[in-house]
N, CA and C atoms as an extended XYZ file, in Angstrom:
366
Properties=species:S:1:pos:R:3:atomname:S:1:resname:S:1:resid:I:1 pbc="F F F"
N         0.717       -1.205       -0.047 N   UNK     1
C         0.192       -0.036        0.077 CA  UNK     1
C         0.757        1.264        0.009 C   UNK     1
N         2.193        1.261        0.533 N   UNK     2
C         3.001        2.369        0.470 CA  UNK     2
C         3.324        2.651       -1.124 C   UNK     2
N         3.294        3.818       -1.454 N   UNK     3
C         3.601        4.268       -2.837 CA  UNK     3
C         4.217        5.670       -3.137 C   UNK     3
N         4.685        5.887       -4.020 N   UNK     4
C         5.211        7.291       -4.615 CA  UNK     4
C         4.415        7.647       -5.767 C   UNK     4
N         4.031        8.851       -5.884 N   UNK     5
C         3.242        9.060       -7.143 CA  UNK     5
C         3.760       10.560       -7.570 C   UNK     5
N         4.433       10.433       -8.844 N   UNK     6
C         5.010       11.819       -9.268 CA  UNK     6
C         3.964       12.337      -10.296 C   UNK     6
N         4.163       13.774      -10.232 N   UNK     7
C         3.325       14.511      -11.093 CA  UNK     7
C         3.975       15.748      -11.572 C   UNK     7
N         3.526       16.464      -12.492 N   UNK     8
C         4.314       17.650      -12.951 CA  UNK     8
C         4.976       17.590      -14.278 C   UNK     8
N         5.024       16.463      -14.939 N   UNK     9
C         5.735       16.181      -16.000 CA  UNK     9
C         4.920       16.617      -17.369 C   UNK     9
N         5.665       17.100      -18.455 N   UNK    10
C         5.053       17.483      -19.661 CA  UNK    10
C         6.048       17.904      -20.677 C   UNK    10
N         5.554       18.700      -21.541 N   UNK    11
C         6.073       19.010      -22.834 CA  UNK    11
C         6.521       20.388      -22.613 C   UNK    11
N         7.693       20.825      -22.665 N   UNK    12
C         8.137       22.311      -22.734 CA  UNK    12
C         9.132       22.639      -23.637 C   UNK    12
N         9.309       23.657      -23.837 N   UNK    13
C        10.479       24.276      -24.990 CA  UNK    13
C        11.828       24.601      -24.229 C   UNK    13
N        12.854       24.506      -24.980 N   UNK    14
C        14.342       24.926      -24.239 CA  UNK    14
C        14.045       26.079      -23.570 C   UNK    14
N        14.412       26.249      -22.318 N   UNK    15
C        14.630       27.285      -21.508 CA  UNK    15
C        13.417       27.650      -20.612 C   UNK    15
N        12.539       26.499      -20.778 N   UNK    16
C        11.309       26.824      -19.830 CA  UNK    16
C        11.666       25.915      -18.615 C   UNK    16
N        10.732       26.439      -17.602 N   UNK    17
C        10.791       25.657      -16.227 CA  UNK    17
C         9.586       24.562      -15.952 C   UNK    17
N         9.904       23.797      -15.177 N   UNK    18
C         9.071       22.707      -14.947 CA  UNK    18
C         9.186       22.241      -13.408 C   UNK    18
N         8.115       22.048      -12.720 N   UNK    19
C         8.285       21.647      -11.233 CA  UNK    19
C         7.419       20.197      -11.140 C   UNK    19
N         8.373       19.153      -10.568 N   UNK    20
C         7.910       17.846      -10.555 CA  UNK    20
C         7.718       17.714       -8.996 C   UNK    20
N         6.485       16.957       -8.732 N   UNK    21
C         6.065       16.567       -7.310 CA  UNK    21
C         5.921       15.185       -6.954 C   UNK    21
N         6.300       14.853       -5.969 N   UNK    22
C         6.185       13.400       -5.493 CA  UNK    22
C         5.689       13.334       -4.292 C   UNK    22
N         4.475       12.580       -4.094 N   UNK    23
C         3.945       12.302       -2.985 CA  UNK    23
C         3.919       10.909       -2.321 C   UNK    23
N         4.325       10.725       -1.176 N   UNK    24
C         4.306        9.353       -0.572 CA  UNK    24
C         3.173        9.102        0.290 C   UNK    24
N         2.646        7.927        0.218 N   UNK    25
C         1.430        7.581        1.137 CA  UNK    25
C         1.465        6.153        1.456 C   UNK    25
N         0.619        5.736        2.564 N   UNK    26
C         0.720        4.566        2.964 CA  UNK    26
C         1.250        4.309        4.403 C   UNK    26
N         1.330        3.108        4.563 N   UNK    27
C         2.178        2.789        6.076 CA  UNK    27
C         3.364        3.150        6.108 C   UNK    27
N         3.876        4.132        6.096 N   UNK    28
C         5.165        4.759        6.050 CA  UNK    28
C         5.553        5.268        7.671 C   UNK    28
N         6.424        4.704        8.352 N   UNK    29
C         6.902        5.078        9.403 CA  UNK    29
C         7.742        6.310        9.515 C   UNK    29
N         8.699        6.351        8.613 N   UNK    30
C         9.711        7.333        8.249 CA  UNK    30
C        10.284        7.611        7.128 C   UNK    30
N        10.646        8.840        6.510 N   UNK    31
C        11.116        8.718        5.225 CA  UNK    31
C        12.869        9.298        5.437 C   UNK    31
N        13.731        8.824        4.943 N   UNK    32
C        15.045        9.226        4.993 CA  UNK    32
C        15.444        9.979        3.717 C   UNK    32
N        16.316        9.316        2.787 N   UNK    33
C        16.468       10.070        1.525 CA  UNK    33
C        15.395       10.015        0.760 C   UNK    33
N        15.322       11.121        0.086 N   UNK    34
C        14.454       11.258       -1.210 CA  UNK    34
C        15.120       11.865       -2.334 C   UNK    34
N        14.990       11.238       -3.592 N   UNK    35
C        15.529       11.855       -4.617 CA  UNK    35
C        14.772       11.673       -5.790 C   UNK    35
N        15.352       12.111       -6.856 N   UNK    36
C        14.651       11.894       -8.300 CA  UNK    36
C        15.980       11.401       -9.221 C   UNK    36
N        15.389       10.482       -9.927 N   UNK    37
C        16.246        9.843      -10.974 CA  UNK    37
C        15.606       10.115      -12.512 C   UNK    37
N        16.137        9.820      -13.269 N   UNK    38
C        15.850        9.959      -14.679 CA  UNK    38
C        16.365        8.987      -15.531 C   UNK    38
N        15.460        8.604      -16.691 N   UNK    39
C        16.118        7.656      -17.732 CA  UNK    39
C        15.571        7.813      -19.034 C   UNK    39
N        16.458        8.068      -19.894 N   UNK    40
C        16.209        8.401      -21.364 CA  UNK    40
C        16.250        7.089      -22.075 C   UNK    40
N        15.677        7.086      -23.127 N   UNK    41
C        15.707        5.920      -23.917 CA  UNK    41
C        17.006        5.534      -24.180 C   UNK    41
N        17.210        4.135      -24.104 N   UNK    42
C        18.473        3.590      -24.440 CA  UNK    42
C        19.770        4.182      -23.355 C   UNK    42
N        19.227        4.556      -22.584 N   UNK    43
C        20.353        4.935      -21.431 CA  UNK    43
C        20.060        4.406      -20.189 C   UNK    43
N        21.042        4.480      -19.149 N   UNK    44
C        20.754        3.962      -17.825 CA  UNK    44
C        20.310        5.070      -17.022 C   UNK    44
N        19.556        4.561      -16.018 N   UNK    45
C        18.810        5.522      -15.197 CA  UNK    45
C        19.820        6.137      -14.338 C   UNK    45
N        19.819        7.362      -14.160 N   UNK    46
C        20.817        8.254      -13.429 CA  UNK    46
C        20.244        9.084      -12.359 C   UNK    46
N        20.990        9.200      -11.394 N   UNK    47
C        20.552       10.044      -10.378 CA  UNK    47
C        20.764       11.426      -10.808 C   UNK    47
N        19.637       12.215      -10.431 N   UNK    48
C        19.349       13.694      -10.612 CA  UNK    48
C        19.872       14.393       -9.430 C   UNK    48
N        19.085       14.271       -8.344 N   UNK    49
C        19.111       14.952       -7.251 CA  UNK    49
C        18.656       14.008       -6.063 C   UNK    49
N        19.115       14.307       -5.016 N   UNK    50
C        18.754       13.642       -3.708 CA  UNK    50
C        19.074       14.384       -2.325 C   UNK    50
N        18.315       14.265       -1.633 N   UNK    51
C        18.254       15.127       -0.371 CA  UNK    51
C        18.225       14.005        0.784 C   UNK    51
N        19.114       14.129        1.818 N   UNK    52
C        19.264       13.294        2.778 CA  UNK    52
C        18.897       14.090        4.157 C   UNK    52
N        19.357       13.666        5.119 N   UNK    53
C        19.045       14.106        6.599 CA  UNK    53
C        19.670       15.660        6.570 C   UNK    53
N        20.812       15.650        6.103 N   UNK    54
C        21.720       17.141        6.125 CA  UNK    54
C        22.331       17.341        4.965 C   UNK    54
N        22.159       16.502        3.970 N   UNK    55
C        22.930       16.784        2.776 CA  UNK    55
C        21.869       16.752        1.564 C   UNK    55
N        22.364       17.554        0.419 N   UNK    56
C        21.714       17.492       -0.835 CA  UNK    56
C        22.774       17.501       -1.793 C   UNK    56
N        22.500       16.546       -3.122 N   UNK    57
C        23.306       16.663       -3.911 CA  UNK    57
C        22.675       16.662       -5.324 C   UNK    57
N        23.485       16.968       -6.191 N   UNK    58
C        22.903       17.165       -7.741 CA  UNK    58
C        24.009       16.533       -8.682 C   UNK    58
N        23.469       16.035       -9.724 N   UNK    59
C        24.324       15.472      -11.007 CA  UNK    59
C        25.008       16.628      -11.470 C   UNK    59
N        26.134       16.565      -11.857 N   UNK    60
C        26.839       17.948      -12.544 CA  UNK    60
C        25.878       18.379      -13.796 C   UNK    60
N        25.206       17.592      -14.391 N   UNK    61
C        24.449       17.981      -15.466 CA  UNK    61
C        23.286       18.984      -15.298 C   UNK    61
N        22.793       18.928      -13.850 N   UNK    62
C        21.834       19.824      -13.644 CA  UNK    62
C        21.994       20.710      -12.291 C   UNK    62
N        23.219       20.789      -12.034 N   UNK    63
C        23.708       21.685      -10.964 CA  UNK    63
C        23.514       23.065      -11.297 C   UNK    63
N        22.939       23.873      -10.506 N   UNK    64
C        22.756       25.190      -10.928 CA  UNK    64
C        21.424       25.396      -11.604 C   UNK    64
N        20.764       24.618      -12.180 N   UNK    65
C        19.559       24.462      -12.739 CA  UNK    65
C        18.490       24.046      -12.173 C   UNK    65
N        18.670       22.961      -11.498 N   UNK    66
C        17.502       22.180      -10.747 CA  UNK    66
C        17.830       22.498       -9.218 C   UNK    66
N        16.556       22.418       -8.571 N   UNK    67
C        16.684       22.746       -6.942 CA  UNK    67
C        15.614       21.620       -6.605 C   UNK    67
N        16.221       20.526       -5.470 N   UNK    68
C        15.308       19.409       -5.000 CA  UNK    68
C        14.905       20.239       -3.476 C   UNK    68
N        13.640       19.826       -3.114 N   UNK    69
C        13.042       20.292       -1.715 CA  UNK    69
C        12.167       19.259       -1.230 C   UNK    69
N        12.114       19.189       -0.180 N   UNK    70
C        11.244       18.298        0.619 CA  UNK    70
C        10.425       18.789        1.536 C   UNK    70
N         9.055       18.160        1.951 N   UNK    71
C         8.539       18.600        3.153 CA  UNK    71
C         8.117       17.432        3.866 C   UNK    71
N         8.698       17.210        4.785 N   UNK    72
C         8.510       15.971        5.628 CA  UNK    72
C         7.078       15.763        6.152 C   UNK    72
N         6.551       16.772        6.800 N   UNK    73
C         5.356       16.835        7.231 CA  UNK    73
C         3.837       16.421        6.192 C   UNK    73
N         4.341       16.673        4.911 N   UNK    74
C         3.404       16.366        3.823 CA  UNK    74
C         4.073       15.031        3.021 C   UNK    74
N         5.110       14.548        3.367 N   UNK    75
C         5.648       13.604        2.713 CA  UNK    75
C         5.676       13.720        1.347 C   UNK    75
N         6.279       14.605        0.730 N   UNK    76
C         6.483       14.992       -0.447 CA  UNK    76
C         7.935       15.512       -0.921 C   UNK    76
N         8.230       15.454       -2.072 N   UNK    77
C         9.546       16.034       -2.517 CA  UNK    77
C         9.360       16.491       -3.875 C   UNK    77
N         9.904       17.695       -4.156 N   UNK    78
C         9.647       18.417       -5.256 CA  UNK    78
C        11.244       18.633       -6.137 C   UNK    78
N        10.908       18.750       -7.413 N   UNK    79
C        12.149       18.981       -8.176 CA  UNK    79
C        11.930       20.469       -8.982 C   UNK    79
N        12.391       21.587       -8.789 N   UNK    80
C        12.260       22.706       -9.672 CA  UNK    80
C        13.388       22.508      -10.667 C   UNK    80
N        12.878       22.735      -11.936 N   UNK    81
C        13.698       22.494      -13.101 CA  UNK    81
C        13.899       23.730      -13.844 C   UNK    81
N        14.683       24.431      -13.795 N   UNK    82
C        14.839       25.767      -14.790 CA  UNK    82
C        15.739       25.388      -15.906 C   UNK    82
N        15.590       26.255      -16.675 N   UNK    83
C        16.428       26.396      -18.040 CA  UNK    83
C        16.815       25.008      -18.576 C   UNK    83
N        15.506       24.280      -18.929 N   UNK    84
C        15.520       22.970      -19.271 CA  UNK    84
C        16.001       22.932      -20.744 C   UNK    84
N        16.648       22.001      -20.894 N   UNK    85
C        17.270       21.655      -22.363 CA  UNK    85
C        16.928       20.355      -22.887 C   UNK    85
N        16.928       19.916      -24.109 N   UNK    86
C        16.555       18.706      -24.848 CA  UNK    86
C        17.238       17.679      -24.206 C   UNK    86
N        18.513       17.762      -23.652 N   UNK    87
C        19.174       16.746      -22.940 CA  UNK    87
C        18.540       16.184      -21.677 C   UNK    87
N        17.629       16.959      -21.156 N   UNK    88
C        16.945       16.729      -20.065 CA  UNK    88
C        15.727       15.990      -20.190 C   UNK    88
N        15.404       15.548      -21.545 N   UNK    89
C        14.182       14.889      -21.820 CA  UNK    89
C        14.312       13.374      -21.215 C   UNK    89
N        13.563       12.829      -20.391 N   UNK    90
C        13.494       11.568      -19.847 CA  UNK    90
C        12.215       11.235      -18.930 C   UNK    90
N        12.174       10.055      -18.439 N   UNK    91
C        11.269        9.923      -17.546 CA  UNK    91
C        11.744        9.895      -16.213 C   UNK    91
N        11.291       10.722      -15.315 N   UNK    92
C        11.653       11.022      -14.218 CA  UNK    92
C        11.019       10.303      -12.985 C   UNK    92
N        11.844        9.636      -12.228 N   UNK    93
C        11.386        8.738      -11.063 CA  UNK    93
C        11.804        9.412       -9.802 C   UNK    93
N        10.732        9.288       -8.981 N   UNK    94
C        10.821        9.626       -7.711 CA  UNK    94
C        11.356        8.195       -6.834 C   UNK    94
N        12.207        8.515       -5.882 N   UNK    95
C        12.735        7.405       -4.987 CA  UNK    95
C        12.835        7.768       -3.646 C   UNK    95
N        12.328        7.180       -2.591 N   UNK    96
C        12.604        7.357       -1.091 CA  UNK    96
C        13.034        6.100       -0.330 C   UNK    96
N        14.101        6.178        0.355 N   UNK    97
C        14.521        5.302        1.242 CA  UNK    97
C        13.597        5.491        2.662 C   UNK    97
N        12.635        4.459        3.031 N   UNK    98
C        11.715        4.445        3.874 CA  UNK    98
C        11.935        3.530        4.851 C   UNK    98
N        11.157        3.836        6.013 N   UNK    99
C        10.899        2.822        7.034 CA  UNK    99
C         9.498        2.262        6.907 C   UNK    99
N         9.177        1.068        6.588 N   UNK   100
C         7.775        0.932        6.448 CA  UNK   100
C         7.400        0.115        7.452 C   UNK   100
N         6.030        0.543        8.109 N   UNK   101
C         5.477       -0.177        9.108 CA  UNK   101
C         4.725       -1.261        8.757 C   UNK   101
N         5.136       -2.474        9.217 N   UNK   102
C         4.277       -3.599        8.707 CA  UNK   102
C         3.628       -4.205       10.030 C   UNK   102
N         2.999       -5.216        9.885 N   UNK   103
C         2.177       -5.793       10.779 CA  UNK   103
C         3.169       -6.358       12.026 C   UNK   103
N         4.390       -6.854       11.584 N   UNK   104
C         5.308       -7.397       12.675 CA  UNK   104
C         6.596       -6.777       13.058 C   UNK   104
N         7.169       -5.693       12.025 N   UNK   105
C         8.175       -4.977       11.977 CA  UNK   105
C         8.266       -3.687       11.232 C   UNK   105
N         9.452       -2.968       11.528 N   UNK   106
C         9.671       -1.982       10.993 CA  UNK   106
C        10.875       -2.433        9.853 C   UNK   106
N        10.608       -1.880        8.568 N   UNK   107
C        11.599       -2.384        7.554 CA  UNK   107
C        12.036       -1.308        6.815 C   UNK   107
N        13.367       -1.251        6.345 N   UNK   108
C        13.782       -0.348        5.565 CA  UNK   108
C        13.930       -0.668        4.225 C   UNK   108
N        13.581        0.062        3.432 N   UNK   109
C        13.448       -0.171        1.827 CA  UNK   109
C        13.277        0.873        0.984 C   UNK   109
N        13.815        0.907       -0.275 N   UNK   110
C        13.617        1.756       -1.349 CA  UNK   110
C        12.164        1.694       -2.001 C   UNK   110
N        11.642        2.901       -2.302 N   UNK   111
C        10.441        2.768       -2.787 CA  UNK   111
C        10.587        3.703       -3.928 C   UNK   111
N         9.929        3.138       -5.056 N   UNK   112
C        10.016        4.039       -6.189 CA  UNK   112
C         8.640        4.025       -6.730 C   UNK   112
N         8.609        5.541       -7.423 N   UNK   113
C         7.420        5.873       -8.155 CA  UNK   113
C         7.492        5.358       -9.566 C   UNK   113
N         6.293        5.496      -10.105 N   UNK   114
C         6.144        5.062      -11.420 CA  UNK   114
C         6.687        5.876      -12.604 C   UNK   114
N         7.051        6.926      -12.445 N   UNK   115
C         7.763        7.925      -13.336 CA  UNK   115
C         6.644        8.940      -13.973 C   UNK   115
N         7.184       10.085      -14.513 N   UNK   116
C         6.406       10.994      -15.369 CA  UNK   116
C         7.249       11.527      -16.401 C   UNK   116
N         6.802       11.679      -17.532 N   UNK   117
C         7.604       12.088      -18.570 CA  UNK   117
C         7.876       13.495      -18.733 C   UNK   117
N         9.064       13.960      -18.839 N   UNK   118
C         9.632       15.154      -19.245 CA  UNK   118
C         9.948       15.474      -20.776 C   UNK   118
N         9.405       15.949      -21.432 N   UNK   119
C        10.109       16.467      -22.815 CA  UNK   119
C        10.377       17.789      -22.987 C   UNK   119
N        11.401       17.948      -23.375 N   UNK   120
C        11.665       19.368      -23.723 CA  UNK   120
C        12.105       19.533      -25.331 C   UNK   120
N        11.588       20.179      -25.965 N   UNK   121
C        11.765       20.439      -27.378 CA  UNK   121
C        12.849       21.432      -27.488 C   UNK   121
N        13.664       21.146      -28.676 N   UNK   122
C        14.586       22.063      -29.135 CA  UNK   122
C        14.172       23.589      -29.685 C   UNK   122
């Protein structure tokens, strides 16, 4: 029942901005790392940005253009993407490291969203 749902993807032009959101729901005891990954056709999935307890990091390709933020009370993470380029075109996935409350124990595991498409035209 625990899940991540991304939203905010779409078709934009070079130089435009887009804001992705990801909401966690279900029997989540706590959320630790939250981040965004992306995968373009024919390429490996890569880390875009991630925020932990006290650290935030970005891939070199998006540094200075993208900003990740999280709201632990709302169990959401967002990715503000500015100055978008065609190379940013990909399916963007939200990922969270969570502690899931089960009927018998607390379990640490990675939770992935299903992805949202971002397309940047040249």
